[in-house]
Tab-separated table of C-alpha atoms in Angstrom:
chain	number	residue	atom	x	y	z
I	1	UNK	CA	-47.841	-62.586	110.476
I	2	UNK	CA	-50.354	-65.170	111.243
I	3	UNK	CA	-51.932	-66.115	114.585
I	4	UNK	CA	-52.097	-70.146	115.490
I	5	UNK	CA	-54.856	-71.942	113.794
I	6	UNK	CA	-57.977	-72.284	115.814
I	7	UNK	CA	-59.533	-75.849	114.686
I	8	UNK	CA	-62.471	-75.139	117.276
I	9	UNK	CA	-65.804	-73.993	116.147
I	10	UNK	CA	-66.054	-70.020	117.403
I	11	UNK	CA	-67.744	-69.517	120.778
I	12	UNK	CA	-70.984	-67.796	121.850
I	13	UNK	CA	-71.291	-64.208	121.202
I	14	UNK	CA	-69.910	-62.714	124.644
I	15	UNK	CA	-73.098	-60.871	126.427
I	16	UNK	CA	-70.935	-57.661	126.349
I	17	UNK	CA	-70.021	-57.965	122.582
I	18	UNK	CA	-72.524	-55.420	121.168
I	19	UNK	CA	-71.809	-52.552	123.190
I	20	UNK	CA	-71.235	-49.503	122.007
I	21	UNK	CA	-67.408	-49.162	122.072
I	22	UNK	CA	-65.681	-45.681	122.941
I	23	UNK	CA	-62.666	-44.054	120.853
I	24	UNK	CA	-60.301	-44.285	123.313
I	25	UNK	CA	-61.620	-47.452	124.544
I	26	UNK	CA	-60.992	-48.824	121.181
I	27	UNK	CA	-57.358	-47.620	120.571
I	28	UNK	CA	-56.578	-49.350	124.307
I	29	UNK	CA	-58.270	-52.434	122.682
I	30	UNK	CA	-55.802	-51.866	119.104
I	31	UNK	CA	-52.611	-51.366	121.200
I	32	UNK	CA	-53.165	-54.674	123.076
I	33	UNK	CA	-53.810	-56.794	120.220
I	34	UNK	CA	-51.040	-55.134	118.832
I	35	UNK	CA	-48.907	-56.169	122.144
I	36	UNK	CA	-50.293	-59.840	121.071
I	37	UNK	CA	-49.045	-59.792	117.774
I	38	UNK	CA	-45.277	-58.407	118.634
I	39	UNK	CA	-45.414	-61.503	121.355
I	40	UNK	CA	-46.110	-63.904	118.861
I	41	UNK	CA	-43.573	-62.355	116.174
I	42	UNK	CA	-40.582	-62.496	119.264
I	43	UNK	CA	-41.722	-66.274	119.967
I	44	UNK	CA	-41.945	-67.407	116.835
I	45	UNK	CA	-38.928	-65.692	114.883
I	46	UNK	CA	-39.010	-68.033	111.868
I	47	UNK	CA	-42.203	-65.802	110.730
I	48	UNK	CA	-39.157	-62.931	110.027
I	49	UNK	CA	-37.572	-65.215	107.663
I	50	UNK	CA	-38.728	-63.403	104.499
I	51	UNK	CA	-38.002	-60.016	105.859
I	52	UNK	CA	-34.628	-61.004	106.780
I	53	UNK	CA	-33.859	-61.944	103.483
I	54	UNK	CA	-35.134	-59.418	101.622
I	55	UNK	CA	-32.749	-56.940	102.219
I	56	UNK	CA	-29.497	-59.025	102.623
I	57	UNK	CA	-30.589	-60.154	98.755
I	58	UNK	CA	-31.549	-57.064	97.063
I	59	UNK	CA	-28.468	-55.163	98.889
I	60	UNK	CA	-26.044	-57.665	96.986
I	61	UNK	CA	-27.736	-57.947	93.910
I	62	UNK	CA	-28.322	-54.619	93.002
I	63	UNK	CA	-24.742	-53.224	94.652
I	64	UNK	CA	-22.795	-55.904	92.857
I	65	UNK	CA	-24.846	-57.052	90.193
I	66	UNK	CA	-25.842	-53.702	88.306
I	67	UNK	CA	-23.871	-50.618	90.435
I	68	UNK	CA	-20.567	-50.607	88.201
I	69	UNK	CA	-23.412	-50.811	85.103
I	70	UNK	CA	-25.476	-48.312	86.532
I	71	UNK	CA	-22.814	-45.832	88.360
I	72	UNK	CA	-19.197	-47.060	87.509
I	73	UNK	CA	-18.601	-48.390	90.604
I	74	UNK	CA	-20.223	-50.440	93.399
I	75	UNK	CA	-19.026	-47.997	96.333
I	76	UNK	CA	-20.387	-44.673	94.945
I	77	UNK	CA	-24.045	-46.475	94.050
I	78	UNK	CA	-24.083	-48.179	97.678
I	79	UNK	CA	-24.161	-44.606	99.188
I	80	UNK	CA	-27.350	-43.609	96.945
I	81	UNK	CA	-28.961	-47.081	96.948
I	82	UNK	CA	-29.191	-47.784	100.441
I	83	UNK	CA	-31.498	-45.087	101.310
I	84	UNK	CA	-33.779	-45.942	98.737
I	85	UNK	CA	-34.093	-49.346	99.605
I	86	UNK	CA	-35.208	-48.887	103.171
I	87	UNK	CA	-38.111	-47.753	101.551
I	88	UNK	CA	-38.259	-50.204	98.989
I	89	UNK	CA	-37.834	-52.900	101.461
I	90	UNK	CA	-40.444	-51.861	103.788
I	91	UNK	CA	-42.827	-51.591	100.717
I	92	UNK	CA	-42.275	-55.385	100.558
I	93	UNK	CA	-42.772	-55.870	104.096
I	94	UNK	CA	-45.953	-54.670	104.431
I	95	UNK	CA	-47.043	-57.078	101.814
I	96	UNK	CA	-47.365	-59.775	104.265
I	97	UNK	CA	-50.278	-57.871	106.574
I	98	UNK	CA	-52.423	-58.603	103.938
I	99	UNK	CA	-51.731	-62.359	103.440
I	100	UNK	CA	-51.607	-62.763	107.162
I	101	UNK	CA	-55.113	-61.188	107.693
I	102	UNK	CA	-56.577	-63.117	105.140
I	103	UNK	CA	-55.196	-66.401	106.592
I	104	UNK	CA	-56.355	-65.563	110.116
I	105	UNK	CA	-60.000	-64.658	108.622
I	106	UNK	CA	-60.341	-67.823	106.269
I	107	UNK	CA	-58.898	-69.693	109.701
I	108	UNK	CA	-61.815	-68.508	112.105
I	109	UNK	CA	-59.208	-66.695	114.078
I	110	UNK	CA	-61.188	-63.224	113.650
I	111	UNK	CA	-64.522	-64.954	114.588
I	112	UNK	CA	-63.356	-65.574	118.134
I	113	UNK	CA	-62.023	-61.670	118.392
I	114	UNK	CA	-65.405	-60.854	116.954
I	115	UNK	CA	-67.449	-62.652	120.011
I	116	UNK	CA	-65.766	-60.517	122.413
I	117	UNK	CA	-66.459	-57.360	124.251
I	118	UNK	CA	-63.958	-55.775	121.373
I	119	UNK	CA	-64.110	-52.614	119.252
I	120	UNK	CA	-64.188	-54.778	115.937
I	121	UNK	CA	-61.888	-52.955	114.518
I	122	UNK	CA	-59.399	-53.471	117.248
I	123	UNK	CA	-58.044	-56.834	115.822
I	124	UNK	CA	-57.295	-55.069	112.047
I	125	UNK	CA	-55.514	-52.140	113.596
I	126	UNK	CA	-53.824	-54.269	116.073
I	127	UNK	CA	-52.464	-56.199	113.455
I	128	UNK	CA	-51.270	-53.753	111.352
I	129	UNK	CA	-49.436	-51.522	113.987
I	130	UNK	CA	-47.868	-54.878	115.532
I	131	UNK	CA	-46.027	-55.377	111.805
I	132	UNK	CA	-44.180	-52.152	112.906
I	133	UNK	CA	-41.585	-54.902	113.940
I	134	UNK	CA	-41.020	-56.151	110.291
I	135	UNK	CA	-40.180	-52.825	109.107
I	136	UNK	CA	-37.921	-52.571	112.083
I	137	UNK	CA	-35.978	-55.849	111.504
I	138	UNK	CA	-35.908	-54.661	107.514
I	139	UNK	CA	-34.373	-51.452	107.925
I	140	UNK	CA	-31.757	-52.662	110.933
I	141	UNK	CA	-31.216	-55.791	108.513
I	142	UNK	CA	-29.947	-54.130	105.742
I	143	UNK	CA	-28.333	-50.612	107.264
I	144	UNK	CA	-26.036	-53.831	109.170
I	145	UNK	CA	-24.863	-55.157	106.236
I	146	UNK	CA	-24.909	-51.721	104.330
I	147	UNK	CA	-22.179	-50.339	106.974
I	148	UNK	CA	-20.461	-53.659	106.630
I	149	UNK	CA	-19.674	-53.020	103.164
I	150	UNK	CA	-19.076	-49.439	103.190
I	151	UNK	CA	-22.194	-47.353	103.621
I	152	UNK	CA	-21.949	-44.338	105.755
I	153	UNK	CA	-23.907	-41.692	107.349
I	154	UNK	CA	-23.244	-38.495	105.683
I	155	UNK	CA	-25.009	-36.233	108.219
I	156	UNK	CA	-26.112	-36.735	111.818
I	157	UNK	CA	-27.761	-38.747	114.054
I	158	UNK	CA	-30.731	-37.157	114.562
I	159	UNK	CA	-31.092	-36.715	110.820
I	160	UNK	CA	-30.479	-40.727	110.229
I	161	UNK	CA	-33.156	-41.584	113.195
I	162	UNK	CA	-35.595	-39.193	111.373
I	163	UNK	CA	-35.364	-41.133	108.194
I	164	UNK	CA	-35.799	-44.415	109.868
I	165	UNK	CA	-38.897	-42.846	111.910
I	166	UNK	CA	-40.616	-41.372	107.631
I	167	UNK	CA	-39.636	-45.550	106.599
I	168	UNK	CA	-41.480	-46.926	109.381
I	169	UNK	CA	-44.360	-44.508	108.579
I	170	UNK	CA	-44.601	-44.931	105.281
I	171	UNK	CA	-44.465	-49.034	105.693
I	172	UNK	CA	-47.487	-48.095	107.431
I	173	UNK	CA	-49.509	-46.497	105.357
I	174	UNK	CA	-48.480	-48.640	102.134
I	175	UNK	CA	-49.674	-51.720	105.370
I	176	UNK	CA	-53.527	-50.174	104.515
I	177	UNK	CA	-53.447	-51.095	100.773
I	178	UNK	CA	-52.008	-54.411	101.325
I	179	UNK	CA	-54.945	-54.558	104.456
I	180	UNK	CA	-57.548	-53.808	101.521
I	181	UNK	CA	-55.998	-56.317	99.150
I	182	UNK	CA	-56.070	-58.944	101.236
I	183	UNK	CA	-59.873	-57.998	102.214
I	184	UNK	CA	-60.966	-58.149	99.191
I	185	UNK	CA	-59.464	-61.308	97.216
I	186	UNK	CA	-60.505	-65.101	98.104
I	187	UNK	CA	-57.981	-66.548	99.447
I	188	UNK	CA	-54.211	-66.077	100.975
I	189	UNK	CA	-52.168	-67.265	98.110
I	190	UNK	CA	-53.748	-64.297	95.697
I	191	UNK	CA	-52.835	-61.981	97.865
I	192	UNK	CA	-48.429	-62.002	96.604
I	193	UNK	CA	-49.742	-61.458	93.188
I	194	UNK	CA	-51.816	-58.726	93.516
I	195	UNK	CA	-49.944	-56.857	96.047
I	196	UNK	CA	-46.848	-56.760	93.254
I	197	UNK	CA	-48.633	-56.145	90.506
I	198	UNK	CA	-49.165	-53.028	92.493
I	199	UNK	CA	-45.809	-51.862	93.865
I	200	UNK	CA	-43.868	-52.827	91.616
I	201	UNK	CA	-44.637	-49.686	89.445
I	202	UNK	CA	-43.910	-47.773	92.161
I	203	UNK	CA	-40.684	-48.794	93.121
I	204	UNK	CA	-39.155	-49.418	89.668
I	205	UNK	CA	-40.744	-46.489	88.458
I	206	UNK	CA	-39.343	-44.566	91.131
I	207	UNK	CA	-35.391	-42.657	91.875
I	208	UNK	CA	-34.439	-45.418	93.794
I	209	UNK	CA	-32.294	-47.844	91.177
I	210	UNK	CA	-31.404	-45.134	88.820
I	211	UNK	CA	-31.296	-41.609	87.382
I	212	UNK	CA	-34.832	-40.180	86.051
I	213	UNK	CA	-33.202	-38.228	83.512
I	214	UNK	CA	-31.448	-41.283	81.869
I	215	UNK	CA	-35.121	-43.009	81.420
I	216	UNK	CA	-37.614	-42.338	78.660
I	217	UNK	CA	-39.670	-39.314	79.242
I	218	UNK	CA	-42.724	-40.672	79.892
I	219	UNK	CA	-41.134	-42.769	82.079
I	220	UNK	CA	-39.480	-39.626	83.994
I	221	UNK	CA	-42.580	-37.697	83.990
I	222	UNK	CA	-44.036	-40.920	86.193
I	223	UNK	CA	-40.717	-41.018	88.372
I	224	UNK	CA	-41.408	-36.931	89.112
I	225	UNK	CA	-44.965	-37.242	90.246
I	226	UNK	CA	-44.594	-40.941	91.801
I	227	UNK	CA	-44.803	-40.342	95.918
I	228	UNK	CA	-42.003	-43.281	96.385
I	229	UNK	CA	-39.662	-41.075	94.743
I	230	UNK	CA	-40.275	-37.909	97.015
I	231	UNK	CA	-39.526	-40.482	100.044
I	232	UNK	CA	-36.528	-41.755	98.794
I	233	UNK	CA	-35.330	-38.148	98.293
I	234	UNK	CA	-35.944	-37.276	102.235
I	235	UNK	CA	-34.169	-40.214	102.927
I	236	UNK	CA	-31.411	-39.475	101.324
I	237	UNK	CA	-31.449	-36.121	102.340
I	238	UNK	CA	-31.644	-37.138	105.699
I	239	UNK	CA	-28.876	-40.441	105.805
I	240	UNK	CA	-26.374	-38.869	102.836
I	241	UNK	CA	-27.570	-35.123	102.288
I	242	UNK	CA	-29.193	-32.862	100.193
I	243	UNK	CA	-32.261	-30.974	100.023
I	244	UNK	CA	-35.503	-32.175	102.355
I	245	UNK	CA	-38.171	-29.872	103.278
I	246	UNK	CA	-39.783	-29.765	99.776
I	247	UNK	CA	-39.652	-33.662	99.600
I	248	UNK	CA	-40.594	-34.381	103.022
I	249	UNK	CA	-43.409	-32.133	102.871
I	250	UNK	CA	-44.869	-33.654	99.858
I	251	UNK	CA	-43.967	-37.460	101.352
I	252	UNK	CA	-46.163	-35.912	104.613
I	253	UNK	CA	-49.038	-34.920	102.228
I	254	UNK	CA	-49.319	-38.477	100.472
I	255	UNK	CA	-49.037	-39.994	103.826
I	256	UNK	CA	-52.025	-38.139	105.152
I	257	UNK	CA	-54.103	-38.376	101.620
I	258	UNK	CA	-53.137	-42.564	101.600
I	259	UNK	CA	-54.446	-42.529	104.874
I	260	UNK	CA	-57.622	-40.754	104.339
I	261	UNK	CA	-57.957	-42.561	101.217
I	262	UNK	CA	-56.742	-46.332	101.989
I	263	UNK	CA	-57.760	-46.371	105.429
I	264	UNK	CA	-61.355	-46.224	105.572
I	265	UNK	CA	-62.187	-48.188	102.615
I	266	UNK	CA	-59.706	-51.194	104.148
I	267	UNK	CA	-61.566	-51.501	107.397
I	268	UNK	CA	-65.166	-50.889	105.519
I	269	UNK	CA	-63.960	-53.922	103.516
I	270	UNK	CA	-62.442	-55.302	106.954
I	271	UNK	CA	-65.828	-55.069	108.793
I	272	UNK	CA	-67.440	-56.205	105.568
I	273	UNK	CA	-65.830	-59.709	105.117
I	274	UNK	CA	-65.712	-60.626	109.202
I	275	UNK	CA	-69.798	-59.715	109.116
């Protein structure tokens, strides 16, 4: 998501700017530039294009394409696939923070968030928790089409709002590596090819196509300890059934260590590139 180019030089530092910020000061600064961002997504809705697609495209390909080759028939894999590719869809959603962050830097726009009385992280964390709506549209987009073609809840409710709740989360915290990717490369167009380099390993590599146990070993030994996999298998467990606490729990643990890990060293390379 990218903010309209500002083609005027960046104003005066505001006499306020270098005051010390507070905590919750700061997160009331995040959650309105966060409030910016959704506005601009809802009035301009051609900037949902790509996640739109996404789904409707990998939903057909995969269902049609490969599920008689992969299950023996195209209704049985829709009921496994689905689940894994609300989180393999939201992985490639939050690709776009990144690219969008890196066009809004090289285009000045941070420069006039930086001259005001603003925590200066506020702008990075604003943007990343207003791309909560991509991961929305994503997972409506395809569960739509899924139940359109067959797919059903096997459990509850509850249990299928609780796995679109993990998805959103986890787009999240995969949003803080795309966030350091885009900090850290030149320019906007580098930012695609990096960024899949990097997931696609882990969603490939992952449960959500196929059966570990029909890969190569070395290839299932990377599917078992791979974190996408223990996500997909929570999802599932949640939308279609089977077991959950030992999954989720692990999915909770990688969420917390990405975020302890990712999170810091994006906005130190964040604060280090708007300097």
């Amino acid at each position: 998501m990218s903010a309209p180019t500002l083609d005027t030089p960046a104003p005066a530092l505001h006499p306020e700017a270098r005051r010390r910020i507070g905590v919750m000061e700061g997160v009331a600064h995040s959650l309105t530039l966060a409030k910016r961002n959704l506005r601009y997504v809802m009035r301009t809705p051609t900037t949902l294009i790509d996640t739109v697609i996404q789904p409707v495209l990998f939903l057909l390909v995969f269902v049609f394409l490969f599920g008689g080759a992969i299950a023996g028939g195209w209704q049985d894999y829709l009921q496994s696939l689905v689940p894994g590719l609300m989180v393999q869809i939201t992985m490639y959603a939050s690709m776009g923070t990144g690219m969008a962050l890196n066009t809004d830097i090289s285009k000045g726009v941070f420069d006039r968030f930086r001259s005001l009385p603003i925590a200066r992280s506020a702008p990075l964390v604003g943007a990343v928790l207003g791309d909560v709506i991509r991961y929305v549209v994503a997972v409506t987009v395809l569960l739509l089409l899924a139940f359109v073609l067959g797919f059903r809840i096997q459990t509850d409710p509850l249990s299928a709002l609780l796995a679109c709740v993990l998805v959103v989360v986890f787009g999240l915290t995969l949003c803080w590596l795309s966030v350091l990717v885009g900090m850290v490369v030149a320019s906007p167009q580098a930012v695609p090819g990096i960024a899949t380099a990097v997931i696609l390993p882990l969603t490939f590599g992952s449960n959500i196509f196929a059966d570990p146990q029909t890969m190569p070993r070395w290839l299932e030994v990377w599917t078992g300890i791979n974190p996408v996999s223990y996500f997909v298998d929570t999802v599932r467990g949640l939308m279609i059934g089977g077991p959950v606490t030992e999954p989720l729990l692990v999915s909770l643990a990688a969420v917390v260590a990405c975020h302890a890990v990712l999170m810091p060293i994006a906005i130190r390379a964040y604060l280090r590139r708007v300097r």
